[in-house]
Amino acid sequence: MTDKFISIEGIAKRYPGAGGATTTIFENLWLSMARGEFACVIGHSGCGKTTVLNILAGLDAPSEGAVIVDGQAISGTSLDRAVIFQSHALLPWRTVLGNVAYAVSSKWRSWDRAKVRAHAQKFIDLVGLSGAEHKRPSELSGGMKQRVGIARALSITPKMMLMDEPFSALDALTRGTLQDEVRRICLETGQTAFMITHDVDEAIYLADKIFLMTNGPGAVLAEVVENPLPRDRGRTDLHRHPLYYALRNHIIDFLVTRSKTFTTERPDHDPRNAPTVQIGKPGLTIASTGEEPRQTWMPGTSPGLSA
Amino acid sequence: MTTPLRLRAGLVSLVLLAAFLGIWHLATRSTAPVTTMSPEYAKLMGLTATQGKSAMPGPLDVGAKLWEHLKRPFYDNGPNDKGLGIQLGYSIARVGAGYLLAVLVAIPLGFLIGMSPLLSKALDPFIQVLKPISPLAWMPLALYTIKDSSVSAIFVIFICSIWPMLLNTVFGVASVRKEWINVARTLEVGTVRRAFTVILPAAAPTILTGMRISIGIAWLVIVAAEMLVGGTGIGYFVWNEWNNLSITNVIIAILLIGIVGMLLDQILARFTRMVTFPE
């Protein structure tokens, strides 16, 4: 964590509850990301993942704490941080080209029409939608709509991409191809990406770092799991990697049991320095305090296990 | 067997029309016995008593009279005898003026109220009280303050067509999808550009629906308003012909009011289709 491109510093979100009490969605959340890193957040519904993303996007403000991006505390939205929405959020009265061009002309207001169109076209081609420029969103399939959403986010050449379960509404096949596209584009452009997902395999395939959050209300960041799989991993042979099941089991165990009990079991948990878990490197596992056998797991002992 | 639905529906419409005209014709045929009376008395009694002819005109009388009107729609023989084209023109001009004024007030105001929860809450009681008032109830107040009957009629049209437009604009603007607003926010689009590029297109179908309701109400109200203020217009024509006991002309006016109202509605329906987007 030397190069902190994004640093979330002690943010909390509280809402006034019934009878003067306040409901804390999450609190004292610290996390950081390096430039070019792909991070996924996993946690159950209600732990405030979407709120964290909205705060990063500037659509929402934290009740406490600050978010620092590229050395600057953020206030409000920015064209440096593009959002890919879960529901694609395309403007239905504009064509594919119109939707992307809207973003382009918002970033470069002095550009003339031809320049805006050419720039937008480049990103429509990038996501493989050449030929569908003049279609309206209602004429596109769910996967194509989300491609437009991705093209729109990329077209403003942001410093980072924020994705809120971008593929959860898609069928498995389309989801797979889009995951490939996103991974390819992020690797090619060196994009820093922050993604919320419920899909453990999606996180394992895409992320360099997986943030595990405990259950809300009062959610905290429990662990940062480093992805041990090689950077040139492929979606189809992912599950053959010797460390794949260890990683997957660790995450699923967390979601099934530990996310509920984490805060009571670990009263000494320091949210500012959430332990980093390195699967397959037992000697380096910081979180290993003895009572967690899964972190001292050795490669090859439980292949074929699935959760 | 496979005649298109449109054709079959058209045929049924024609049959129904023919049946209606036939029954009308039979019902208004001269049937009453002709009584003999002194010619002086007969003049006082009119055609109904002397020739057994119904005072209600039949479809042929109306048709002949309508043809006369259509041949000369724009004649002007002084204040009580003008062509139907002129009378309809006055009414359409009044509706147009009052309606356009209402558009100019309702849509910007609706935008403001829709975008500001404070204004929305603060103005709500006023709108709730003003909305159910019959537009004609404003007439005395308008006549007293404006002192011009023609302008008062325009004011009445303004006041009756403003509410559906205002309420629909407020609703349309306030219920623009949050995600579309968020798209504009993440792209750092300013308030004015956001209003024109996101909120206006998103709310346009709802706004146009309000405008369509308004034009219908305005056309309903203009007839009543012109009956009150008199002078010119299709509403005045109806009342004037009633005073002349020319039921034929009253029926012709009713028919024309219906046709013009339908055309106005169709124009707005076409505009609504133009701004509607499929999701």
Coordinates of C-alpha atoms in Angstrom, one line a residue:
Chain A
M1 CA 0.0 0.0 0.0
T2 CA 2.7 2.4 -0.9
D3 CA 1.0 4.1 -3.8
K4 CA -2.4 5.1 -2.5
F5 CA -4.2 6.3 -5.6
I6 CA -7.5 5.9 -3.8
S7 CA -7.7 6.2 0.0
I8 CA -10.9 5.9 1.9
E9 CA -10.2 7.3 5.3
G10 CA -12.5 6.4 8.2
I11 CA -15.8 7.0 6.4
A12 CA -19.2 6.2 8.0
K13 CA -22.8 6.5 6.9
R14 CA -25.5 7.0 9.4
Y15 CA -29.2 7.7 9.0
P16 CA -31.5 9.1 11.6
G17 CA -33.6 6.1 12.9
A18 CA -36.8 5.9 14.8
G19 CA -37.0 7.6 18.2
G20 CA -33.9 9.8 17.8
A21 CA -31.5 6.9 17.4
T22 CA -29.2 6.7 14.5
T23 CA -28.8 3.7 12.3
T24 CA -25.2 3.1 11.3
I25 CA -24.9 1.4 7.9
F26 CA -21.1 1.1 8.2
E27 CA -18.4 2.9 10.1
N28 CA -14.7 3.5 10.4
L29 CA -14.1 2.2 6.9
W30 CA -10.6 2.4 5.7
L31 CA -9.4 1.0 2.4
S32 CA -6.9 2.0 -0.2
M33 CA -6.1 1.0 -3.8
A34 CA -3.1 1.5 -5.9
R35 CA -3.2 2.9 -9.5
G36 CA -4.2 0.3 -12.1
E37 CA -5.6 -2.1 -9.5
F38 CA -8.9 -3.9 -9.9
A39 CA -10.7 -4.3 -6.6
C40 CA -14.0 -6.0 -5.8
V41 CA -16.1 -5.6 -2.8
I42 CA -18.1 -8.6 -1.5
G43 CA -20.6 -8.5 1.3
H44 CA -24.2 -9.3 2.0
S45 CA -27.0 -6.9 1.0
G46 CA -27.3 -4.1 3.5
C47 CA -23.6 -3.8 4.4
G48 CA -23.5 -0.5 2.5
K49 CA -21.5 -1.5 -0.6
T50 CA -23.5 0.6 -2.9
T51 CA -23.3 3.5 -0.5
V52 CA -19.5 3.2 -0.5
L53 CA -19.5 3.2 -4.3
N54 CA -21.8 6.2 -4.4
I55 CA -19.5 8.1 -2.0
L56 CA -16.5 7.3 -4.2
A57 CA -18.5 8.5 -7.2
G58 CA -19.5 11.7 -5.3
L59 CA -23.2 10.9 -5.6
D60 CA -23.5 10.6 -1.9
A61 CA -21.5 12.2 1.0
P62 CA -20.2 10.3 4.0
S63 CA -21.4 11.2 7.5
E64 CA -17.8 11.1 8.7
G65 CA -14.4 10.7 7.2
A66 CA -13.0 11.5 3.8
V67 CA -12.1 10.0 0.4
I68 CA -8.8 11.0 -1.2
V69 CA -8.3 10.3 -4.9
D70 CA -5.0 11.1 -6.4
G71 CA -3.9 13.2 -3.5
Q72 CA -7.1 15.3 -3.4
A73 CA -10.1 14.9 -1.1
I74 CA -13.2 14.5 -3.3
S75 CA -16.3 16.6 -3.0
G76 CA -19.1 15.9 -5.4
T77 CA -19.0 14.0 -8.7
S78 CA -16.1 14.2 -11.1
L79 CA -15.5 13.3 -14.8
D80 CA -12.4 11.5 -13.5
R81 CA -14.5 8.9 -11.9
A82 CA -16.9 7.1 -14.3
V83 CA -19.8 5.0 -13.0
I84 CA -21.2 1.9 -14.7
F85 CA -24.7 1.6 -13.3
Q86 CA -26.3 -1.8 -12.4
S87 CA -29.4 -0.9 -14.5
H88 CA -27.2 0.5 -17.3
A89 CA -29.1 3.9 -17.0
L90 CA -29.0 4.8 -20.7
L91 CA -31.1 7.7 -21.8
P92 CA -33.8 5.9 -23.8
W93 CA -34.6 8.9 -26.1
R94 CA -31.0 8.9 -27.4
T95 CA -29.4 6.4 -29.7
V96 CA -26.3 4.4 -28.8
L97 CA -24.1 7.1 -30.4
G98 CA -26.2 9.8 -28.7
N99 CA -25.7 8.3 -25.3
V100 CA -21.9 8.0 -25.7
A101 CA -21.7 11.4 -27.4
Y102 CA -23.6 13.0 -24.5
A103 CA -20.8 11.9 -22.1
V104 CA -18.1 13.0 -24.5
S105 CA -19.6 16.4 -25.1
S106 CA -20.0 16.8 -21.3
K107 CA -16.3 16.3 -20.8
W108 CA -15.0 18.3 -23.8
R109 CA -17.5 21.1 -24.1
S110 CA -15.6 23.0 -26.8
W111 CA -15.4 20.0 -29.2
D112 CA -17.5 20.3 -32.4
R113 CA -20.0 17.6 -33.4
A114 CA -17.7 15.8 -35.8
K115 CA -15.0 15.5 -33.2
V116 CA -17.4 14.3 -30.5
R117 CA -18.9 11.7 -32.9
A118 CA -15.5 10.4 -33.9
H119 CA -14.4 10.0 -30.3
A120 CA -17.7 8.3 -29.3
Q121 CA -17.4 6.0 -32.3
K122 CA -14.0 4.9 -31.2
F123 CA -15.4 3.6 -27.9
I124 CA -18.5 2.1 -29.5
D125 CA -16.1 0.1 -31.6
L126 CA -14.0 -0.8 -28.6
V127 CA -17.0 -2.6 -26.9
G128 CA -17.9 -4.3 -30.1
L129 CA -21.1 -2.4 -31.0
S130 CA -20.1 -1.1 -34.4
G131 CA -23.1 -1.1 -36.6
A132 CA -25.6 -0.5 -33.8
E133 CA -24.7 3.2 -33.3
H134 CA -28.1 4.4 -34.5
K135 CA -30.2 2.0 -32.5
R136 CA -32.2 3.1 -29.4
P137 CA -31.6 1.4 -26.1
S138 CA -35.0 -0.3 -26.4
E139 CA -33.9 -2.1 -29.5
L140 CA -30.8 -3.6 -27.7
S141 CA -30.5 -6.7 -25.6
G142 CA -29.5 -6.4 -22.0
G143 CA -25.8 -7.3 -22.7
M144 CA -25.6 -4.7 -25.5
K145 CA -27.1 -2.0 -23.3
Q146 CA -24.5 -2.7 -20.7
R147 CA -21.8 -2.5 -23.4
V148 CA -23.1 1.0 -24.2
G149 CA -22.9 1.8 -20.5
I150 CA -19.2 0.6 -20.5
A151 CA -18.5 2.6 -23.7
R152 CA -20.0 5.7 -22.1
A153 CA -18.0 5.3 -18.9
L154 CA -14.7 4.7 -20.9
S155 CA -15.3 7.5 -23.4
I156 CA -14.6 10.2 -20.9
T157 CA -11.2 8.5 -20.2
P158 CA -11.6 8.5 -16.5
K159 CA -8.9 7.9 -13.9
M160 CA -11.1 5.2 -12.4
M161 CA -14.2 3.1 -13.1
L162 CA -16.8 2.4 -10.5
M163 CA -19.1 -0.5 -11.2
D164 CA -22.2 -1.4 -9.1
E165 CA -23.0 -5.0 -9.9
P166 CA -22.8 -4.2 -13.6
F167 CA -23.5 -7.7 -14.8
S168 CA -26.0 -9.0 -12.2
A169 CA -29.0 -8.5 -14.5
L170 CA -27.4 -10.4 -17.4
D171 CA -27.6 -14.1 -18.3
A172 CA -24.6 -16.3 -17.5
L173 CA -23.3 -16.4 -21.1
T174 CA -23.5 -12.6 -21.7
R175 CA -22.0 -12.0 -18.3
G176 CA -19.0 -14.1 -19.2
T177 CA -18.2 -12.3 -22.4
L178 CA -18.7 -8.9 -20.8
Q179 CA -16.4 -9.9 -17.9
D180 CA -13.7 -10.8 -20.5
E181 CA -14.2 -7.5 -22.2
V182 CA -14.0 -5.5 -19.0
R183 CA -10.9 -7.4 -17.9
R184 CA -9.3 -6.9 -21.3
I185 CA -10.1 -3.1 -21.4
C186 CA -8.9 -2.5 -17.9
L187 CA -5.7 -4.3 -18.5
E188 CA -5.1 -2.5 -21.8
T189 CA -5.9 0.9 -20.5
G190 CA -4.4 0.4 -17.0
Q191 CA -7.7 1.5 -15.6
T192 CA -8.2 1.5 -11.8
A193 CA -11.5 -0.2 -11.1
F194 CA -13.7 -0.6 -8.1
M195 CA -16.5 -3.1 -8.5
I196 CA -19.3 -4.3 -6.3
T197 CA -20.4 -7.9 -6.9
H198 CA -22.3 -10.8 -5.3
D199 CA -20.6 -13.3 -7.6
V200 CA -17.6 -14.9 -6.0
D201 CA -16.3 -16.3 -9.3
E202 CA -16.6 -12.9 -10.9
A203 CA -14.5 -11.4 -8.1
I204 CA -11.9 -14.1 -8.4
Y205 CA -11.6 -13.7 -12.2
L206 CA -11.5 -9.9 -12.3
A207 CA -10.1 -8.6 -9.0
D208 CA -6.5 -8.2 -7.8
K209 CA -7.8 -7.4 -4.4
I210 CA -11.1 -8.5 -2.8
F211 CA -12.5 -6.5 0.1
L212 CA -14.7 -8.5 2.4
M213 CA -17.3 -6.6 4.4
T214 CA -19.2 -7.9 7.4
N215 CA -22.9 -7.7 7.7
G216 CA -24.7 -4.4 8.3
P217 CA -25.8 -2.4 10.1
G218 CA -22.5 -1.4 11.6
A219 CA -20.6 -3.1 8.9
V220 CA -16.8 -3.0 8.8
L221 CA -14.1 -4.0 6.4
A222 CA -13.1 -7.4 7.7
E223 CA -10.3 -8.6 5.4
V224 CA -8.5 -7.7 2.2
V225 CA -7.9 -10.9 0.2
E226 CA -5.1 -10.7 -2.3
N227 CA -5.8 -12.7 -5.5
P228 CA -3.0 -15.4 -5.8
L229 CA -4.0 -16.3 -9.4
P230 CA -1.7 -15.3 -12.2
R231 CA -2.5 -12.0 -14.0
D232 CA -2.9 -13.8 -17.3
R233 CA -5.7 -16.0 -16.0
G234 CA -8.5 -17.1 -18.3
R235 CA -12.1 -17.4 -17.4
T236 CA -12.5 -20.9 -18.7
D237 CA -9.5 -22.6 -17.0
L238 CA -9.8 -20.5 -13.8
H239 CA -11.0 -23.4 -11.7
R240 CA -8.1 -25.6 -12.6
H241 CA -5.6 -23.3 -10.8
P242 CA -4.4 -25.0 -7.6
L243 CA -5.2 -22.0 -5.5
Y244 CA -8.7 -21.4 -7.0
Y245 CA -10.7 -23.5 -4.5
A246 CA -8.8 -22.3 -1.5
L247 CA -9.5 -18.8 -2.5
R248 CA -13.1 -19.5 -3.3
N249 CA -13.7 -21.5 -0.1
H250 CA -12.2 -18.7 2.0
I251 CA -14.6 -16.1 0.5
I252 CA -17.6 -18.4 0.7
D253 CA -16.9 -19.4 4.3
F254 CA -16.6 -15.7 5.1
L255 CA -20.0 -15.0 3.4
V256 CA -21.7 -18.0 5.0
T257 CA -20.6 -17.8 8.5
R258 CA -17.8 -15.3 9.4
S259 CA -19.5 -12.2 8.0
K260 CA -22.2 -12.5 10.8
T261 CA -19.9 -13.3 13.7
F262 CA -16.7 -11.4 12.7
T263 CA -17.3 -8.3 14.8
T264 CA -18.1 -10.3 18.0
E265 CA -15.3 -12.8 17.5
R266 CA -12.6 -10.2 16.8
P267 CA -13.1 -7.5 19.4
D268 CA -9.5 -6.4 18.7
H269 CA -10.1 -5.9 15.0
D270 CA -8.4 -2.7 13.8
P271 CA -10.6 -1.4 11.0
R272 CA -7.8 1.0 10.0
N273 CA -5.5 -1.9 9.2
A274 CA -7.8 -4.7 8.1
P275 CA -5.7 -7.9 7.8
T276 CA -4.4 -8.8 4.3
V277 CA -5.0 -12.5 3.5
Q278 CA -2.6 -14.1 1.1
I279 CA -4.0 -17.5 0.1
G280 CA -1.4 -20.1 -0.4
K281 CA 1.3 -18.2 1.4
P282 CA 0.8 -19.3 5.0
G283 CA 3.9 -17.8 6.3
L284 CA 2.9 -14.4 5.1
T285 CA -0.7 -14.5 6.3
I286 CA -1.1 -11.6 8.7
A287 CA -4.6 -12.6 9.6
S288 CA -3.6 -16.0 10.8
T289 CA -3.9 -16.0 14.6
G290 CA -4.1 -19.7 15.0
E291 CA -7.8 -20.4 15.1
E292 CA -8.4 -20.3 11.4
P293 CA -7.2 -23.5 9.7
R294 CA -8.3 -22.4 6.2
Q295 CA -5.5 -19.9 6.1
T296 CA -2.9 -22.5 6.8
W297 CA -4.2 -24.6 3.9
M298 CA -1.7 -26.1 1.6
P299 CA -2.2 -26.4 -2.1
G300 CA -3.7 -29.7 -3.3
T301 CA -5.4 -30.9 -0.2
S302 CA -8.9 -30.2 -1.1
P303 CA -9.3 -30.0 -4.9
G304 CA -12.7 -30.5 -6.3
L305 CA -14.4 -29.0 -3.2
S306 CA -17.2 -26.7 -4.1
A307 CA -19.3 -24.6 -1.9
Chain B
M1 CA -63.0 -14.1 -44.4
T2 CA -59.8 -12.3 -43.7
T3 CA -61.1 -8.7 -44.1
P4 CA -58.8 -6.5 -42.0
L5 CA -60.2 -5.3 -38.7
R6 CA -60.1 -1.7 -39.8
L7 CA -62.3 -2.3 -42.7
R8 CA -64.8 -4.3 -40.7
A9 CA -64.9 -1.6 -38.0
G10 CA -65.4 1.0 -40.7
L11 CA -68.3 -0.9 -42.1
V12 CA -70.0 -1.2 -38.7
S13 CA -69.5 2.5 -38.1
L14 CA -71.2 3.3 -41.5
V15 CA -74.1 1.0 -40.6
L16 CA -74.5 2.6 -37.2
L17 CA -74.5 6.1 -38.8
A18 CA -77.1 5.1 -41.4
A19 CA -79.3 3.6 -38.7
F20 CA -79.0 6.7 -36.6
L21 CA -79.8 9.0 -39.6
G22 CA -82.7 6.7 -40.6
I23 CA -84.3 6.7 -37.1
W24 CA -83.8 10.5 -36.9
H25 CA -85.4 10.9 -40.3
L26 CA -88.4 8.8 -39.4
A27 CA -88.9 10.4 -36.0
T28 CA -89.0 13.9 -37.4
R29 CA -91.3 13.1 -40.4
S30 CA -94.5 15.2 -40.5
T31 CA -97.1 12.9 -38.9
A32 CA -99.4 15.2 -36.9
P33 CA -102.8 15.8 -38.5
V34 CA -103.2 19.1 -40.3
T35 CA -105.7 21.3 -38.6
T36 CA -107.6 23.9 -40.5
M37 CA -107.6 27.3 -39.0
S38 CA -107.9 30.9 -40.1
P39 CA -104.9 32.1 -42.0
E40 CA -104.3 34.9 -39.4
Y41 CA -104.2 32.3 -36.6
A42 CA -102.1 30.0 -38.6
K43 CA -99.4 32.6 -39.0
L44 CA -99.2 32.9 -35.2
M45 CA -99.0 29.1 -34.7
G46 CA -96.2 28.4 -37.1
L47 CA -95.5 25.3 -39.3
T48 CA -95.9 22.7 -36.6
A49 CA -99.5 23.4 -36.1
T50 CA -100.5 24.2 -39.6
Q51 CA -98.7 21.5 -41.6
G52 CA -98.1 18.9 -39.0
K53 CA -94.3 19.4 -39.4
S54 CA -92.1 18.6 -36.4
A55 CA -90.1 21.6 -35.0
M56 CA -87.2 19.3 -34.7
P57 CA -85.4 19.3 -38.1
G58 CA -84.7 16.0 -39.8
P59 CA -81.3 15.0 -41.2
L60 CA -82.1 16.3 -44.6
D61 CA -82.9 19.8 -43.3
V62 CA -79.7 19.8 -41.4
G63 CA -77.7 18.5 -44.3
A64 CA -79.1 21.2 -46.7
K65 CA -78.4 23.9 -44.1
L66 CA -74.9 22.6 -43.5
W67 CA -74.2 22.6 -47.2
E68 CA -75.3 26.3 -47.3
H69 CA -73.0 27.1 -44.4
L70 CA -70.1 25.3 -46.0
K71 CA -70.5 27.1 -49.3
R72 CA -70.2 30.5 -47.5
P73 CA -68.2 30.0 -44.3
F74 CA -66.8 33.5 -44.0
Y75 CA -69.7 35.9 -44.8
D76 CA -70.3 38.8 -42.4
N77 CA -73.7 40.4 -42.4
G78 CA -73.3 42.4 -39.2
P79 CA -73.0 41.4 -35.6
N80 CA -75.8 38.8 -35.5
D81 CA -75.2 37.1 -38.8
K82 CA -71.7 35.8 -39.5
G83 CA -70.4 32.7 -41.3
L84 CA -69.6 29.6 -39.2
G85 CA -66.0 29.8 -40.3
I86 CA -65.7 33.3 -38.7
Q87 CA -67.4 32.1 -35.5
L88 CA -65.2 29.1 -35.2
G89 CA -62.2 31.2 -36.0
Y90 CA -63.0 33.5 -33.0
S91 CA -63.4 30.5 -30.7
I92 CA -60.2 28.9 -31.8
A93 CA -58.3 32.2 -31.5
R94 CA -59.5 32.6 -27.9
V95 CA -58.6 29.1 -27.0
G96 CA -55.2 29.4 -28.7
A97 CA -54.4 32.6 -26.9
G98 CA -55.5 31.4 -23.4
Y99 CA -53.9 28.0 -23.9
L100 CA -50.6 29.4 -25.1
L101 CA -50.4 31.8 -22.1
A102 CA -51.1 28.8 -19.9
V103 CA -48.3 26.8 -21.5
L104 CA -45.9 29.7 -21.0
V105 CA -46.8 29.9 -17.3
A106 CA -47.5 26.2 -16.4
I107 CA -44.4 24.5 -17.9
P108 CA -41.6 26.8 -16.5
L109 CA -43.5 26.9 -13.1
G110 CA -44.1 23.2 -13.2
F111 CA -40.3 22.7 -13.7
L112 CA -39.5 24.9 -10.8
I113 CA -42.0 23.2 -8.5
G114 CA -41.0 19.7 -9.7
M115 CA -37.3 20.4 -9.1
S116 CA -37.8 22.0 -5.7
P117 CA -39.3 19.9 -2.9
L118 CA -39.7 23.1 -0.8
L119 CA -41.7 25.0 -3.5
S120 CA -43.7 21.8 -4.2
K121 CA -44.8 21.6 -0.5
A122 CA -45.3 25.3 -0.1
L123 CA -47.5 25.8 -3.2
D124 CA -49.4 22.5 -2.9
P125 CA -52.3 24.0 -0.7
F126 CA -52.8 26.8 -3.2
I127 CA -53.0 24.5 -6.2
Q128 CA -55.3 22.1 -4.4
V129 CA -57.8 24.9 -3.6
L130 CA -57.5 26.7 -7.0
K131 CA -57.7 23.5 -9.1
P132 CA -61.3 22.5 -8.4
I133 CA -62.8 25.9 -9.1
S134 CA -65.0 26.0 -12.1
P135 CA -63.4 28.3 -14.7
L136 CA -66.7 30.1 -15.2
A137 CA -66.7 31.1 -11.6
W138 CA -63.8 33.4 -12.4
M139 CA -65.9 35.2 -15.0
P140 CA -67.4 37.9 -12.9
L141 CA -64.1 38.7 -11.3
A142 CA -62.4 38.7 -14.7
L143 CA -65.1 41.0 -16.2
Y144 CA -64.8 43.4 -13.3
T145 CA -61.0 43.6 -13.3
I146 CA -60.3 43.3 -17.0
K147 CA -63.4 45.2 -18.2
D148 CA -63.2 43.5 -21.6
S149 CA -65.5 40.5 -22.3
S150 CA -63.2 39.1 -25.0
V151 CA -60.1 39.2 -22.9
S152 CA -62.1 37.8 -20.0
A153 CA -63.0 34.8 -22.1
I154 CA -59.2 34.3 -22.8
F155 CA -58.5 34.6 -19.1
V156 CA -61.1 31.9 -18.4
I157 CA -59.4 29.6 -20.9
F158 CA -56.0 30.4 -19.4
I159 CA -57.2 29.5 -15.9
C160 CA -58.9 26.3 -16.8
S161 CA -56.1 24.9 -19.0
I162 CA -53.3 25.8 -16.6
W163 CA -54.0 23.1 -13.9
P164 CA -53.6 19.8 -15.8
M165 CA -50.5 21.1 -17.5
L166 CA -49.0 22.4 -14.2
L167 CA -49.7 19.2 -12.3
N168 CA -48.5 16.9 -15.0
T169 CA -45.3 19.0 -15.5
V170 CA -44.6 18.8 -11.7
F171 CA -45.3 15.1 -11.7
G172 CA -43.2 14.5 -14.8
V173 CA -40.3 16.5 -13.6
A174 CA -40.4 15.1 -10.0
S175 CA -40.5 11.5 -11.2
V176 CA -37.6 11.5 -13.6
R177 CA -35.6 8.4 -12.9
K178 CA -32.9 8.9 -10.3
E179 CA -30.4 7.0 -12.4
W180 CA -30.8 9.4 -15.3
I181 CA -30.2 12.3 -13.0
N182 CA -27.2 10.4 -11.6
V183 CA -25.8 9.9 -15.1
A184 CA -25.9 13.7 -15.6
R185 CA -24.4 14.3 -12.2
T186 CA -21.4 11.9 -12.7
L187 CA -20.8 13.7 -16.1
E188 CA -20.7 17.1 -14.2
V189 CA -23.6 18.4 -16.3
G190 CA -24.8 21.8 -15.0
T191 CA -28.3 22.5 -13.8
V192 CA -29.5 24.3 -16.9
R193 CA -28.1 21.7 -19.3
R194 CA -29.4 18.9 -17.1
A195 CA -32.9 20.4 -17.2
F196 CA -32.9 20.6 -21.0
T197 CA -31.0 17.4 -21.8
V198 CA -32.3 15.0 -19.2
I199 CA -35.3 16.3 -17.3
L200 CA -37.2 17.8 -20.3
P201 CA -37.0 14.8 -22.6
A202 CA -37.7 12.4 -19.7
A203 CA -40.7 14.4 -18.6
A204 CA -42.0 15.4 -22.1
P205 CA -44.5 12.5 -22.5
T206 CA -46.1 13.3 -19.1
I207 CA -46.1 17.1 -19.9
L208 CA -47.7 16.5 -23.3
T209 CA -50.4 14.3 -21.7
G210 CA -51.2 17.3 -19.5
M211 CA -51.3 19.6 -22.5
R212 CA -53.7 17.2 -24.2
I213 CA -56.0 17.1 -21.3
S214 CA -55.8 20.9 -21.1
I215 CA -56.8 21.5 -24.8
G216 CA -59.8 19.3 -24.3
I217 CA -60.9 21.2 -21.2
A218 CA -60.3 24.6 -22.9
W219 CA -62.5 23.6 -25.9
L220 CA -65.2 22.5 -23.5
V221 CA -65.1 25.7 -21.6
I222 CA -64.9 28.1 -24.5
V223 CA -68.5 27.3 -25.6
A224 CA -69.9 28.0 -22.1
A225 CA -67.7 31.2 -21.8
E226 CA -68.9 32.6 -25.1
M227 CA -72.5 31.9 -24.2
L228 CA -71.9 34.2 -21.2
V229 CA -69.8 36.9 -22.8
G230 CA -71.6 37.0 -26.1
G231 CA -70.7 38.9 -29.3
T232 CA -68.7 36.3 -31.3
G233 CA -67.6 32.7 -31.3
I234 CA -69.2 29.4 -31.7
G235 CA -70.7 29.4 -28.2
Y236 CA -72.4 32.7 -28.8
F237 CA -73.6 31.3 -32.2
V238 CA -75.3 28.3 -30.4
W239 CA -77.0 30.6 -27.9
N240 CA -78.0 33.1 -30.6
E241 CA -79.5 30.4 -32.8
W242 CA -81.4 29.1 -29.8
N243 CA -82.9 32.5 -29.3
N244 CA -83.7 32.5 -33.1
L245 CA -85.3 29.1 -32.5
S246 CA -83.2 27.7 -35.3
I247 CA -82.6 24.1 -34.0
T248 CA -81.0 23.3 -37.4
N249 CA -78.2 25.7 -36.8
V250 CA -77.8 24.6 -33.2
I251 CA -77.4 21.0 -34.4
I252 CA -74.9 22.1 -37.0
A253 CA -72.9 24.0 -34.4
I254 CA -72.9 21.0 -32.1
L255 CA -71.5 18.8 -34.9
L256 CA -68.8 21.4 -35.7
I257 CA -67.8 21.8 -32.1
G258 CA -67.3 18.1 -31.9
I259 CA -65.2 17.9 -35.1
V260 CA -62.9 20.9 -34.1
G261 CA -62.5 19.4 -30.6
M262 CA -61.4 16.1 -32.1
L263 CA -58.9 17.8 -34.5
L264 CA -57.4 19.7 -31.6
D265 CA -57.0 16.5 -29.6
Q266 CA -55.5 14.7 -32.6
I267 CA -52.9 17.4 -33.0
L268 CA -51.8 17.1 -29.4
A269 CA -51.9 13.3 -29.7
R270 CA -49.5 13.5 -32.6
F271 CA -47.1 15.7 -30.6
T272 CA -47.3 13.3 -27.7
R273 CA -46.3 10.4 -30.0
M274 CA -43.3 12.5 -31.3
V275 CA -41.8 12.9 -27.8
T276 CA -42.7 9.4 -26.4
F277 CA -39.7 7.1 -26.2
P278 CA -39.9 3.3 -25.8
E279 CA -38.0 1.9 -22.8

